[in-house]
Each structure stands twice: as structure tokens, then as C-alpha cells.
Short mmCIF file of C-alpha atoms in Angstrom, two decimals:
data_model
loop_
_atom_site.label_atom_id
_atom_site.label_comp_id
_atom_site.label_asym_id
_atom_site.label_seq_id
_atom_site.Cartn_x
_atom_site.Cartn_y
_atom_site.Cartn_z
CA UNK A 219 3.12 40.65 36.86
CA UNK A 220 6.61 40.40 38.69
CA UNK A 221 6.87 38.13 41.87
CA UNK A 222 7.40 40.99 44.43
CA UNK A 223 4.01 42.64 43.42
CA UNK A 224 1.67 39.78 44.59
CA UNK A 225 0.49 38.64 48.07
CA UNK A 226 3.19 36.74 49.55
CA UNK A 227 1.68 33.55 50.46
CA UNK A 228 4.31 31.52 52.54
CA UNK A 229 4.61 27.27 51.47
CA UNK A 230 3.49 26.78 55.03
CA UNK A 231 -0.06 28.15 54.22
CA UNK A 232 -0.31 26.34 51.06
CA UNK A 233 -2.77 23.54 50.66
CA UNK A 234 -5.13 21.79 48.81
CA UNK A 235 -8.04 23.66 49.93
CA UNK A 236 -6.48 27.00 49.10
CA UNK A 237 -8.99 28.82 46.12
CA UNK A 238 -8.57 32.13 44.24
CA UNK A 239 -10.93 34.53 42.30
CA UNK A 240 -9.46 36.43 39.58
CA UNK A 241 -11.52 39.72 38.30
CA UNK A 242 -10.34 40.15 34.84
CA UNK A 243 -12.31 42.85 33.64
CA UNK A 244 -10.99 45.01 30.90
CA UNK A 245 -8.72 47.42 32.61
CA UNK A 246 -10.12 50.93 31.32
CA UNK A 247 -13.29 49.34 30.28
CA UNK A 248 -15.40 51.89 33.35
CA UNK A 249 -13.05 54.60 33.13
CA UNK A 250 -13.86 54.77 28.75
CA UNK A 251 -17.45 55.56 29.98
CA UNK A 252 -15.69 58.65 31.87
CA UNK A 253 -12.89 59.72 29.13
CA UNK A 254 -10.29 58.06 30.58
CA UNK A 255 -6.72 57.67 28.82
CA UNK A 256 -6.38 54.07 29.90
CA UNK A 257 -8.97 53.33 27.95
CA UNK A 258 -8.25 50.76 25.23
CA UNK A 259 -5.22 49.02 27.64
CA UNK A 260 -4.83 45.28 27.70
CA UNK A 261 -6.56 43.02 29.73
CA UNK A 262 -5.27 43.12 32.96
CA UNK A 263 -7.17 43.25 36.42
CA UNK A 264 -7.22 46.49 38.19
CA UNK A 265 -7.65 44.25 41.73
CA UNK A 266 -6.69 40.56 42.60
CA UNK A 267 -7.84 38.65 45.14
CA UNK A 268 -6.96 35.09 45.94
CA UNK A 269 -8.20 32.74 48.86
CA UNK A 270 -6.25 30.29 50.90
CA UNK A 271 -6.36 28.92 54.14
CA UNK A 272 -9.30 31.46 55.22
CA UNK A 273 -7.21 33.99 54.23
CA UNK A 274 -8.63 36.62 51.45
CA UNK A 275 -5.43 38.40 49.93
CA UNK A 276 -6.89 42.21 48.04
CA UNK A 277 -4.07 43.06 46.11
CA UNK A 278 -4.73 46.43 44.23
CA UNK A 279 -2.82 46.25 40.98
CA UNK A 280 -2.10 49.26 39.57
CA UNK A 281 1.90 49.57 40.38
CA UNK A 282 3.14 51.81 37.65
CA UNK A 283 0.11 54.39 38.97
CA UNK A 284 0.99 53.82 42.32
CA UNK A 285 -2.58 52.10 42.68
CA UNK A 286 -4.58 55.04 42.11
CA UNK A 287 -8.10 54.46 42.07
CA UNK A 288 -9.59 54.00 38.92
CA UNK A 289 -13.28 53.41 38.10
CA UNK A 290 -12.55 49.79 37.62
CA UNK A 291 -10.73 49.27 40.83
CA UNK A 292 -13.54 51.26 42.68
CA UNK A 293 -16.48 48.67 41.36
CA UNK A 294 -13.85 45.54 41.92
CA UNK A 295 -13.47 46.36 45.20
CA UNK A 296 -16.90 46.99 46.14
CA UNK A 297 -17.86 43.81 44.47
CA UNK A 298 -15.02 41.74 46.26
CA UNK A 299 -15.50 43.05 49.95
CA UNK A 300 -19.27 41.71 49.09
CA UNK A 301 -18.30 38.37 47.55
CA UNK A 302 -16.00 37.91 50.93
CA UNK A 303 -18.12 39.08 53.25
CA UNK A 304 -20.62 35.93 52.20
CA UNK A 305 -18.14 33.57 51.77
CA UNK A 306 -17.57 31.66 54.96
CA UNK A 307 -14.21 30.16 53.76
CA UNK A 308 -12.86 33.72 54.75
CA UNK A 309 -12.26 34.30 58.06
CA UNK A 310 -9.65 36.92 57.46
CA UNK A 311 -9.25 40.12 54.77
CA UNK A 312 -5.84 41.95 54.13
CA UNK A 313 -5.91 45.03 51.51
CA UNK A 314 -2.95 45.81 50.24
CA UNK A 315 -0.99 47.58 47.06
CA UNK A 316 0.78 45.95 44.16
CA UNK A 317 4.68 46.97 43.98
CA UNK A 318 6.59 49.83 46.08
CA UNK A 319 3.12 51.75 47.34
CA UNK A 320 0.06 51.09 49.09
CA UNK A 321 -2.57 53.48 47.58
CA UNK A 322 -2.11 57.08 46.43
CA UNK A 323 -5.26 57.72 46.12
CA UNK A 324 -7.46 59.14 42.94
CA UNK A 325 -6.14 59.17 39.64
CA UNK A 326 -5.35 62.73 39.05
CA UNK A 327 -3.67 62.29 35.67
CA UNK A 328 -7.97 61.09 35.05
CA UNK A 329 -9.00 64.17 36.71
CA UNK A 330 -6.61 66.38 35.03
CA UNK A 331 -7.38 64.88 31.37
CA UNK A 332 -11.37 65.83 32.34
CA UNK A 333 -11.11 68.91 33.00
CA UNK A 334 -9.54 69.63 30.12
CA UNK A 335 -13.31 69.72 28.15
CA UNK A 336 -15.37 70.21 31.47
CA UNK A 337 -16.83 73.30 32.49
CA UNK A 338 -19.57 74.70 34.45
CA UNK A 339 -22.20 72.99 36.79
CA UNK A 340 -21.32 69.78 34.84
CA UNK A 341 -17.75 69.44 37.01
CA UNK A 342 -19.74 69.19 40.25
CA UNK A 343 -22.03 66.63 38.98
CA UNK A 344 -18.91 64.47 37.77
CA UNK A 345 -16.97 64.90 40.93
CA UNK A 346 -19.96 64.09 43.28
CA UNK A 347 -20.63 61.31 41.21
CA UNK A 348 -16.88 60.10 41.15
CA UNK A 349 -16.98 60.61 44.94
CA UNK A 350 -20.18 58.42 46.12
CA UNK A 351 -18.50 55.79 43.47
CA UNK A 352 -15.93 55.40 46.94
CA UNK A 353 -18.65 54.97 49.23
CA UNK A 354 -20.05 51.30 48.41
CA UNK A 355 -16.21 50.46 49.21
CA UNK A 356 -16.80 51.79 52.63
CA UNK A 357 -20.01 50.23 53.48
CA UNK A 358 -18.94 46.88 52.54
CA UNK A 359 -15.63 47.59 54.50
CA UNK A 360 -17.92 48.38 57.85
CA UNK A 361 -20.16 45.61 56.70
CA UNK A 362 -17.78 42.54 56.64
CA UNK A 363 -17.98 40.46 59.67
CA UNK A 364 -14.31 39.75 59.34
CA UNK A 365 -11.14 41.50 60.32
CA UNK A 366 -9.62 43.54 57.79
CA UNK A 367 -6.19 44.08 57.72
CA UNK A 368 -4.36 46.93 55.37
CA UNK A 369 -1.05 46.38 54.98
CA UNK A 370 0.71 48.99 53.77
CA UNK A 371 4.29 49.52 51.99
CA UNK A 372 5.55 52.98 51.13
CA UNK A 373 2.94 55.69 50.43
CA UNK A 374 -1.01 55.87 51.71
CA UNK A 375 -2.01 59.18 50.21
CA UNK A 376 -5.02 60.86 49.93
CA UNK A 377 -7.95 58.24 49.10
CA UNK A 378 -5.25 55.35 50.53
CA UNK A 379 -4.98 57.21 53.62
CA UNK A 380 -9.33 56.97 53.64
CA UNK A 381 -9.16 53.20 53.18
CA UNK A 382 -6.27 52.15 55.07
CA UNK A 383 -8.38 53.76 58.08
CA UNK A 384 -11.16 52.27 57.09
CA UNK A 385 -9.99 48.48 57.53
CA UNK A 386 -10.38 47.62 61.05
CA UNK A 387 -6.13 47.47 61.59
CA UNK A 388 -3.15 48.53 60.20
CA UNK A 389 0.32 47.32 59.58
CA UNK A 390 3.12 49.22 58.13
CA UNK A 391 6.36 48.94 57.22
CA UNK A 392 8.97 51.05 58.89
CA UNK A 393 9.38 53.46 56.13
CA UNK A 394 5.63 53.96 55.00
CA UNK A 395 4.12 57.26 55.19
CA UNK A 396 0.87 58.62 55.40
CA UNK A 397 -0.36 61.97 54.16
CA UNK A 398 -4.09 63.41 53.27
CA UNK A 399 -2.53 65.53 50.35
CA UNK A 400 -6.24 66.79 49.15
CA UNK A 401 -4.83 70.24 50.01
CA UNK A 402 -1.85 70.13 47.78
CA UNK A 403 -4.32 69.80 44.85
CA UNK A 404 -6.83 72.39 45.71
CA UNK A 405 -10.03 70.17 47.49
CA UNK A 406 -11.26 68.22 50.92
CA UNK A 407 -10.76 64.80 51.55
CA UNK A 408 -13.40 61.93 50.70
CA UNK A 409 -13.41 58.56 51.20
CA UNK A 410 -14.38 58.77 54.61
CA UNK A 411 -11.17 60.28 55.97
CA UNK A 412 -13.19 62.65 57.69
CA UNK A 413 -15.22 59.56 59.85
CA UNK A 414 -12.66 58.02 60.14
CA UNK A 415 -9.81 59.78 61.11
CA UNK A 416 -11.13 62.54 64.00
CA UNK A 417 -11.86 59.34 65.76
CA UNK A 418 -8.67 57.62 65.39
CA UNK A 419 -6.33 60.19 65.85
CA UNK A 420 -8.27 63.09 67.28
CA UNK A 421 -9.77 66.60 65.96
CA UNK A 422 -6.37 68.35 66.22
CA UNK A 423 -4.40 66.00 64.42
CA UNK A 424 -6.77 65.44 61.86
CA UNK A 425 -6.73 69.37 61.25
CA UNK A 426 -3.13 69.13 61.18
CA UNK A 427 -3.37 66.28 58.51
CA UNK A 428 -5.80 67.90 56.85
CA UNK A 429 -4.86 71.41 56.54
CA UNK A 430 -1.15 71.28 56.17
CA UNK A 431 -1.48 68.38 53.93
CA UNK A 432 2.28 66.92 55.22
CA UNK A 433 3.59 63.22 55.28
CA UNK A 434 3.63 61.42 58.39
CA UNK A 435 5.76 58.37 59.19
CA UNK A 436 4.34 54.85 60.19
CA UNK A 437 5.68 55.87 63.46
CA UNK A 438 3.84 58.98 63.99
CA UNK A 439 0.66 57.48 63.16
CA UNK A 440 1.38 54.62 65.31
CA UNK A 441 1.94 56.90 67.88
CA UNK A 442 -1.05 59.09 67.06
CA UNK A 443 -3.41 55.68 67.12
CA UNK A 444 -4.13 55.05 63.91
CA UNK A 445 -1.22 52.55 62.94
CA UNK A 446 -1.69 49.15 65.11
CA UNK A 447 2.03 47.80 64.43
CA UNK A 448 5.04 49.22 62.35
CA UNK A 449 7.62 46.58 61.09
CA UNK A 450 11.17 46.56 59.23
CA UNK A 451 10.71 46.47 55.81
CA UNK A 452 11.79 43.30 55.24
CA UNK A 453 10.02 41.95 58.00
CA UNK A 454 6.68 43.15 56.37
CA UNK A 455 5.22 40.05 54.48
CA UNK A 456 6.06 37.62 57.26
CA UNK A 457 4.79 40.10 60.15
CA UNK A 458 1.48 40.04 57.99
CA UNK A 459 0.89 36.62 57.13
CA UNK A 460 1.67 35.82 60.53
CA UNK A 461 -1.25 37.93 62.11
CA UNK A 462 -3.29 37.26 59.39
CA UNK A 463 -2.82 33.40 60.19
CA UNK A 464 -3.38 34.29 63.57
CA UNK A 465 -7.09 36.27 63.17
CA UNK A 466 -7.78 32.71 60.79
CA UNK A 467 -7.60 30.58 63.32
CA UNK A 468 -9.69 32.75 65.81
CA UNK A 469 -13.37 32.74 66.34
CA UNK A 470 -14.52 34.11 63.39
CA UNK A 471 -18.47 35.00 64.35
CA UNK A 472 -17.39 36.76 67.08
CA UNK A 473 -15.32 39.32 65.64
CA UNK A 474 -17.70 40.18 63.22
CA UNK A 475 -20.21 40.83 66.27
CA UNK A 476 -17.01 42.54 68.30
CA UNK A 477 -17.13 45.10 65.03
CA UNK A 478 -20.65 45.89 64.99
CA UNK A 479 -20.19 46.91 68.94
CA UNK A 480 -17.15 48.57 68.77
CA UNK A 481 -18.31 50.87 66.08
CA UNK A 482 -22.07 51.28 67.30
CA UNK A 483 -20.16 52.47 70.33
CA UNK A 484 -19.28 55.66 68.71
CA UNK A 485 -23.04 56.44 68.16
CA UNK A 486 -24.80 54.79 70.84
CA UNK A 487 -26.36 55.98 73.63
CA UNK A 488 -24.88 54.35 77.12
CA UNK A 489 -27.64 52.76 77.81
CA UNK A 490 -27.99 51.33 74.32
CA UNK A 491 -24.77 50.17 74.24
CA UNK A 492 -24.81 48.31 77.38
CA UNK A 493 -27.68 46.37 76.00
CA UNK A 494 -25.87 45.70 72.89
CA UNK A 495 -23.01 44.25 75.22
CA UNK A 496 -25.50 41.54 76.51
CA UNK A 497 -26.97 40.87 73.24
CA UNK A 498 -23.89 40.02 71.75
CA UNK A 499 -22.54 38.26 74.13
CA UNK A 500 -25.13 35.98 74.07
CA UNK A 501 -25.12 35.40 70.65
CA UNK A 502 -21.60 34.39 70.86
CA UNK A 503 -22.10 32.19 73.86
CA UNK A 504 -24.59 29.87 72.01
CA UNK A 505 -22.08 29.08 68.83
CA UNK A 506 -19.42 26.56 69.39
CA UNK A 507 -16.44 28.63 69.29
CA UNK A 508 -17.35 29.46 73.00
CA UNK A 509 -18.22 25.77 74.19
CA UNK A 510 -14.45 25.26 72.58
CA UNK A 511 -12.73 28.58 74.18
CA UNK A 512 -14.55 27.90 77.71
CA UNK A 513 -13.44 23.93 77.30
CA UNK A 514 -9.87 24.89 76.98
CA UNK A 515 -9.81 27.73 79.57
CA UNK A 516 -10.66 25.56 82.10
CA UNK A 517 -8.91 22.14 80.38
CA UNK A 518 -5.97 24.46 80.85
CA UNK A 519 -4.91 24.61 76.37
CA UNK A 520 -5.46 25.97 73.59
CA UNK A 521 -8.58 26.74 72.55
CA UNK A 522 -8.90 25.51 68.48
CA UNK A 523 -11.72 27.69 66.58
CA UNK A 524 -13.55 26.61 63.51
CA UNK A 525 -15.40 29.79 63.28
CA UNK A 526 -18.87 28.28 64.36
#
């Protein structure tokens, strides 16, 4: 694999301490069980993730596909986002793609190649199948009591669009795009695009997105809310490591409860959600991190958080 398509992961966040998982699975070995043509391919890993410095790097490997989702990648990364959401080394997640592209979604050359043989009522059953494979992605996404950052490089299409908006922010490079391109190839979007994005962004512009199936620069989204911060190009990997480092060293256990309000908050009831506000503040205010952060408030410094 060539040096420009892993995580980035600067000297100055090197250490001792830093570990890595490696998910070497037989790429093709899931998608053989669905007549894929990768099956048979050498062993490669369809996702890897390494640790260092509370830092979880989710590279998804698939550069010469543009990361498409296959069936390996789809169980890898529901697997991963559960190993990291136990593991209390992590205090920080960022999703990203191997080489040029972020994600462009489904492998349609694997959809294309089924329908070939498929007919009938059987083609529903596959694709509904294929389609609640995504969804364990999601809940683990929503379930990890650490920030998630995507950071994306050239194209989010489709199913990439669906996960970028499903990490909790985003950071793209300058000439990234984003388009839900389900339209162009005859179906509705999955992947919880349509959660996701009418809340972000808005009904309208989700039509828009949806309907006319056209690309969007990091910019626009930015500007729409669904982009947090847009970056030069080259500016990318150090703009990411750097807020990555900076979410590491924060208080860990209350971000993960800051998630679960935020996001109950677009279901709750007002009155529900004010008592959720108390709740969780008081669970935060009997950990450590907030002895520490109400220490150096009023010692007048920085406030240094273990995550306790």
C-alpha cells in the first residue's frame, strides 16, 4: 500500500504507547457468499485501523474502487466502531478513504454483475438484505461515546455522502465534493442519508440533493451546515490530526454524554429534554475531568483531561 494512502500520523504523535489493529480478512471472502467478482483476490484488508495516542485512525482501503462498500468493508466497519467504542484508549475516531476519494458509495460494478442472473421477487430480498447490512454501521456510529471525525478528500458519493453525515463532524478538503447520486442509477438513498441529512441541511436542500442528484462543493455544504471546516488540500492531514489531537486531549466522558443529548434532542419532548440536561450534567460533574476543568477555570490555566 503506497505512503499517501494511509493515515498520516505526524512524528510528534508517535510514542511508545501508540497500538494498531489490523483486520486482515480475505478481501472478497463475504462478497463470494454474494457472487462477487473480487472474489478469489489476495489477502488484503478492505478497512485499517490503527491506534495511537487516543487516536483511532479508520482508513477504508479500497483505492482503485474508490472505497466502495463491499460486504467485507460493511462487517469490518461495524465490527471496528464496536471494538472502539469499548476501548477506553480511544478518545477520538476519524473515518476516512484510502488514496484520491473518500467513499463513493456501493459497489455498483457488484450490483451490476448480480443482476445479471437475478430476477423476480428474489432482487428485493437481496437489495433489502444488502441495505440493513449498512445499518449496524450506523448504530455503532450513534453509539460511540467518542467524537467521530470524517475526513474527507475528493468524492463522498452516494453511501459516503450517508456516512460522512453520520460521524458527528466533518472536514474537507477544498476541492471535495459531495453528491447523493442514487438518482443517476435509478433508486433512493440508504444509509441513513435520509436521517441524517433533512436535519443537517434542511428539507429543501435535501430534495435538491436528492432529486437532482448534482455534486456539491465542500463549500456549499459548509455553507448549507453539514461540512464543519473546509481546508486547502494540502493543508488536509495536518488540519486533521490537529483537531483530532485536540478532541484527545478533551474530556472524553463528557462528549460521549454531550452526543446522547444532542441527538435525543431531535426526538425529545421539551420537557424531557430539559431533564436530560440535568441528568447529564450531573453525571459529568461527579468524574474528574470536571474537578480538573473547574480547578483550572478558577486557577486561571489550562485545564489537562485524562478522560475520567
Amino acid at each position: 500500500m503506497p505512503a499517501s494512502a494511509r493515515a498520516t500520523v505526524p512524528a510528534a504523535m508517535r510514542g511508545p504507547s501508540g497500538a494498531s489493529l489490523r483486520f486482515q480478512r480475505p478481501r472478497g471472502a463475504l462478497d463470494q457468499e454474494q457472487g462477487s467478482e473480487n472474489a478469489g483476490e489476495a489477502i488484503m484488508a478492505d478497512l485499517e485501523t490503527t491506534i495511537e495516542n487516543g487516536i483511532a485512525r479508520v482508513v477504508m482501503n479500497r483505492p482503485d474502487a474508490r472505497n466502495a462498500l463491499s460486504m467485507d468493508m460493511r462487517a469490518m466497519m461495524s465490527e471496528t466502531f464496536h471494538e472502539l467504542e469499548k476501548d477506553d484508549s480511544v478518545r477520538c475516531v476519524v473515518l476516512e478513504g484510502a488514496g484520491d476519494h473518500f467513499m463513493a458509495g456501493g459497489d455498483v460494478k457488484n450490483m451490476h454483475e448480480y443482476l445479471k442472473t437475478a430476477s423476480g421477487p428474489e432482487i428485493e430480498n437481496y437489495f433489502v438484505n444488502r441495505i440493513h447490512n449498512l445499518h449496524p454501521i450506523m448504530f455503532a456510529m450513534r453509539r460511540m461515546p467518542k467524537p467521530i471525525v470524517a475526513k474527507v478528500r475528493g468524492a463522498a458519493a452516494g453511501a459516503g455522502v450517508s456516512v460522512a453525515a453520520a460521524c458527528d463532524l466533518i472536514i474537507a478538503a477544498e476541492s471535495s465534493f459531495f453528491t447523493l447520486a442514487y438518482v443517476h442509477i435509478g433508486t433512493t438513498p440508504d444509509g441513513s442519508a435520509s436521517f441524517h441529512l433533512p436535519r443537517a441541511i434542511g428539507i429543501k436542500k435535501t430534495m435538491e440533493m436528492t432529486l437532482l442528484g448534482d455534486r456539491f462543493t465542500s463549500q456549499q455544504m459548509a455553507d448549507h451546515g453539514l461540512v464543519n471546516f473546509v481546508v486547502p488540500d494540502a493543508e488536509l492531514d495536518d488540519e486533521t490530526d490537529r483537531l483530532a489531537t485536540r478532541l484527545a486531549n478533551g474530556p472524553t466522558f463528557v462528549y460521549g454524554q454531550a452526543k446522547k443529548l444532542m441527538y435525543r434532542s431531535q426526538q425529545n419532548e421539551f420537557e424531557s429534554q430539559l431533564q436530560m440536561e440535568g441528568e447529564m450534567f450531573a453525571s459529568c460533574a461527579s468524574r474528574q475531568d470536571y474537578r480538573e476543568g473547574v480547578a483550572a477555570f478558577v486557577e486561571k490555566r489550562k485545564a489537562k483531561f485524562t478522560g475520567k
